[in-house]
Amino acid sequence: KMVKFSRQFEGQLVPEWKEAFVDYWQLKKDLKKIHLLNNTSNNNDNNNIPLKQPSLSNSIFSSLKKFSLFRHRHKDHEVIQVHKKLASSASRGDLYETELLEQFDETDAAHEFFACLDLQLNKVNQFYRTKEKEFMEREESLKKQMEILIELRTVLKQQRGKDISPQDSKEDPSISCTFSCDEDRTEQEQGGQESNSDESEKNDVRFTDSPKSDEMEKQMRMKREDSKMRTLSGRVFSCQGKNLRINIPLTNPTRTFSAITDLIWDDLVNQSSRKCGPEGSKMCINKSKLHHAEKMIRGAFIELYTGLGYLKTYRNLNMLAFVKILKKFDKVTGKQVLPIYLKVVESSYFNSSDKVMKLADEVEELFVRHFAEEDKRKAMKYLKPNQRKESHAVTFSIGLFTGCFLALFAGYVIMAHIMGMYKRQSDTIYMRQSDTVYMETVYPVLRQVVNTYMFSLLFLHFFLYGCNIFMWRKTRINYSFIFELAPTKELKYRDVFLICTMSMTAVVGVMFFHLSMVAKQDTSTLVRAIPGLLLLVFLILLVCPFNILYKSSRFCFLRVIRNIVLSPLYKVVMLDFFMADQLCSQVPMLRNMEYVACYYITGSYKTQNYGLCMRTKHYRDLAYAVSFLPYYWRAMQCARRWFDEGQTSHLINLGKYVSAMLAAGAKVAYEKEKSVGYLCLVVIMSSAATVYQLYWDFVKDWGLLQFNSRNPWLRNDLMLRRKIIYYFSMGLNLILRLAWLQTVLHSSFGSVDYRVTGLFLAALEVIRRGQWNFYRLENEHLNNAGKFRAVKTVPLPFHEVDDED
């Protein structure tokens, strides 16, 4: 079945550049107006049975229309003529305007159509020109960066060959080398001495200063050497006649600590070099820093090549859109407009310029030469990575594990119901003594480790993330670009569903086995340790270093968790604070992780003394910290973003998490004391935090409640077509935000155990976070698309600085 071009067009365009593409849908609407007017006029003509012969005056007028004012016939009986005029600014290029030369039956509608068509052509040309200029400037800066990197590589190799043996190079992470690109010129200006060095001496590995008779000249030389030694840790060095600094972004704690260590090491080298006196000094180049700089430049080349590919797609799709819409116009009106207007489109800037093609070839050549060892196939793995194909085996496995999970879960629920686990103890009169023991000892641990918080909430959250991925892809939200995920290693929604079903099948299987052993009154230590062993197995799989079970995704998750814990130390990226928000909805799981750790570390599982941890003071104090740790991490991220960006909105967002921390602390205090004073404190703090959070959800994160929008109470641009979904989500978010009232009201659902009620309320919070994730990323996508950012702007390592700096 043939797919409509409009769907193909929407499916292939660059989402962030959607507003810059031809508005094909608006042109179709204008063409539909012409079609309707044409049908109306035809119907009116058919209703007039007596056909009138054209009068002499009408015949003369129609013949005169074929001539211009200067009595020259139009070439080939053209029905339109496209005029090209210069724009007000040179950056906008030429502008096109269409003039109708023949009388249309639907003149106003035709004028409107060609006015919109001219507007789209001018828009496409201007955007293409702007992006082409941007990519060319980026390529020029990358070439300069590459020249500096090549020079650093050369000097590094020369130094390794001259001064350092292979054994020393393995032990010492730093290699000494000095650049003296403009040293001779500087000495002539400041010391008054002539330099006899030629051009080849400008890149000597070691530069030795000539002896000075004047002490002031020595001090000036020491200052100059000190400024040149500021390298790779933010210090300045001189190369190619410029003062340069290497800036490696401190995107993780390892680089932060490394930068501090390098700074101290450089200071020590600087002091030791001053003691050398007139013999000269060395400038240290750290190999790891140089490797990071090379990696940054390589990433910048990859992003530039990707952007050029997007620009080629932009040109091809727009050209095809013009052809399609002009064909439709000719079919509706019966005129021959396509050959005339298509000549103009083909000769316009976006289609005639070949700079992008040449630039792409040049970037590819540079990458093959400098980063792929002249191996084009190896280079293409970076420049055009192949997307992982979705396997049918994954889909089959999802169905298989889903069926196994449902069967095991049904058996577990039936057995648990027979044993009376989900009922309160007072409601179970005839409960056996062994069942009571299971209810009060083994089941709380199993609940926290296996059945509810530790696994159920975690995998429910993960399952909702898979649903989010599915919706993001369906609405063409580029989540991979927003999260800066590797296109070849990111998890697809089928992968997420497979992990969820496979894990929950294993969990429920172990639960069923454990419950069956308890039903047989098997109270051995090994049986009691089964929940803890299951948790240990999952932790081992998480940190497993072997390339199995989505290693790249597991390690990415661990890196993000590390970044969250050490969030104030470095720049915060989107993935970090997105994951920190997820942890804010998993506070019940974190608190039960604390209990499980205490239960097994203290050996309480051997004696089934599950209340030991509850009575321990250190455990109760640690419960406060665990309750507001996610909010603290998120607040520190807001503080760091305010420090980096200087926007007061981050401070306001910080206040939201501080209020959540206070509410969580009040709730823990109330659970411990159960006094009226703490109850009032919980109500006050939780109410204030809820109002704060609702405002931020609706206005800031979702971009909703816009009273002056063309969509009532919603933002101007929406990704979902049905607006009722947004209103439903706002109402659901309001209800789920009030789940904390259960702490105050202590409402029960019949004879259901309070632990099951707690699981239900915690699951509602996870569901709220899952639907929040979609709107949060939708808002991020729309803001990003408004700035037409389709590729990452990779920071470059080498920066030129002024002498004063």
Tab-separated table of C-alpha atoms in Angstrom, residues 136-154 179 232 237 239-240 242-249 289-302 304 362 366-367 369-371 793-801:
chain	number	residue	atom	x	y	z
A	136	MET	CA	31.533	26.143	7.391
A	137	GLU	CA	32.654	28.272	10.329
A	138	ARG	CA	32.664	25.205	12.546
A	139	GLU	CA	34.767	23.341	9.998
A	140	GLU	CA	37.301	26.175	9.838
A	141	SER	CA	37.657	26.214	13.618
A	142	LEU	CA	38.048	22.423	13.643
A	143	LYS	CA	40.821	22.609	11.067
A	144	LYS	CA	42.702	25.058	13.282
A	145	GLN	CA	42.159	22.789	16.269
A	146	MET	CA	43.422	19.876	14.233
A	147	GLU	CA	46.595	21.736	13.284
A	148	ILE	CA	47.360	22.396	16.940
A	149	LEU	CA	46.632	18.795	17.844
A	150	ILE	CA	48.934	17.509	15.089
A	151	GLU	CA	51.706	19.775	16.339
A	152	LEU	CA	51.235	18.547	19.878
A	153	ARG	CA	51.320	14.962	18.654
A	154	THR	CA	54.540	15.602	16.747
A	179	PHE	CA	56.927	25.218	22.476
A	232	LEU	CA	46.279	21.465	29.936
A	237	PHE	CA	51.121	28.135	26.391
A	239	CYS	CA	52.074	28.050	19.844
A	240	GLN	CA	51.764	29.272	16.243
A	242	LYS	CA	49.166	32.638	19.734
A	243	ASN	CA	48.596	32.217	23.426
A	244	LEU	CA	46.492	29.091	23.832
A	245	ARG	CA	44.834	27.253	26.672
A	246	ILE	CA	43.528	23.688	26.701
A	247	ASN	CA	40.169	23.429	28.423
A	248	ILE	CA	38.937	19.924	29.153
A	249	PRO	CA	35.337	20.068	30.488
A	289	LYS	CA	44.730	15.515	28.750
A	290	LEU	CA	45.989	15.361	25.196
A	291	HIS	CA	43.970	12.191	24.700
A	292	HIS	CA	40.851	13.971	25.978
A	293	ALA	CA	41.512	16.873	23.620
A	294	GLU	CA	41.832	14.463	20.693
A	295	LYS	CA	38.588	12.783	21.725
A	296	MET	CA	36.795	16.134	21.860
A	297	ILE	CA	37.955	17.088	18.371
A	298	ARG	CA	36.972	13.688	17.027
A	299	GLY	CA	33.507	14.071	18.561
A	300	ALA	CA	33.203	17.530	17.034
A	301	PHE	CA	34.026	16.124	13.589
A	302	ILE	CA	31.393	13.404	14.021
A	304	LEU	CA	29.671	18.199	12.130
A	362	GLU	CA	36.510	17.324	3.196
A	366	LEU	CA	40.184	14.691	7.413
A	367	PHE	CA	38.591	12.117	9.690
A	369	ARG	CA	43.425	10.685	7.654
A	370	HIS	CA	43.741	11.705	11.303
A	371	PHE	CA	41.381	9.433	13.276
A	793	THR	CA	27.771	21.521	20.093
A	794	VAL	CA	30.945	19.799	21.248
A	795	PRO	CA	33.289	22.167	23.129
A	796	LEU	CA	36.724	22.481	21.565
A	797	PRO	CA	39.844	22.040	23.698
A	798	PHE	CA	42.179	24.756	22.403
A	799	HIS	CA	41.192	28.360	23.085
A	800	GLU	CA	43.066	31.542	22.243
A	801	VAL	CA	43.519	33.996	25.096
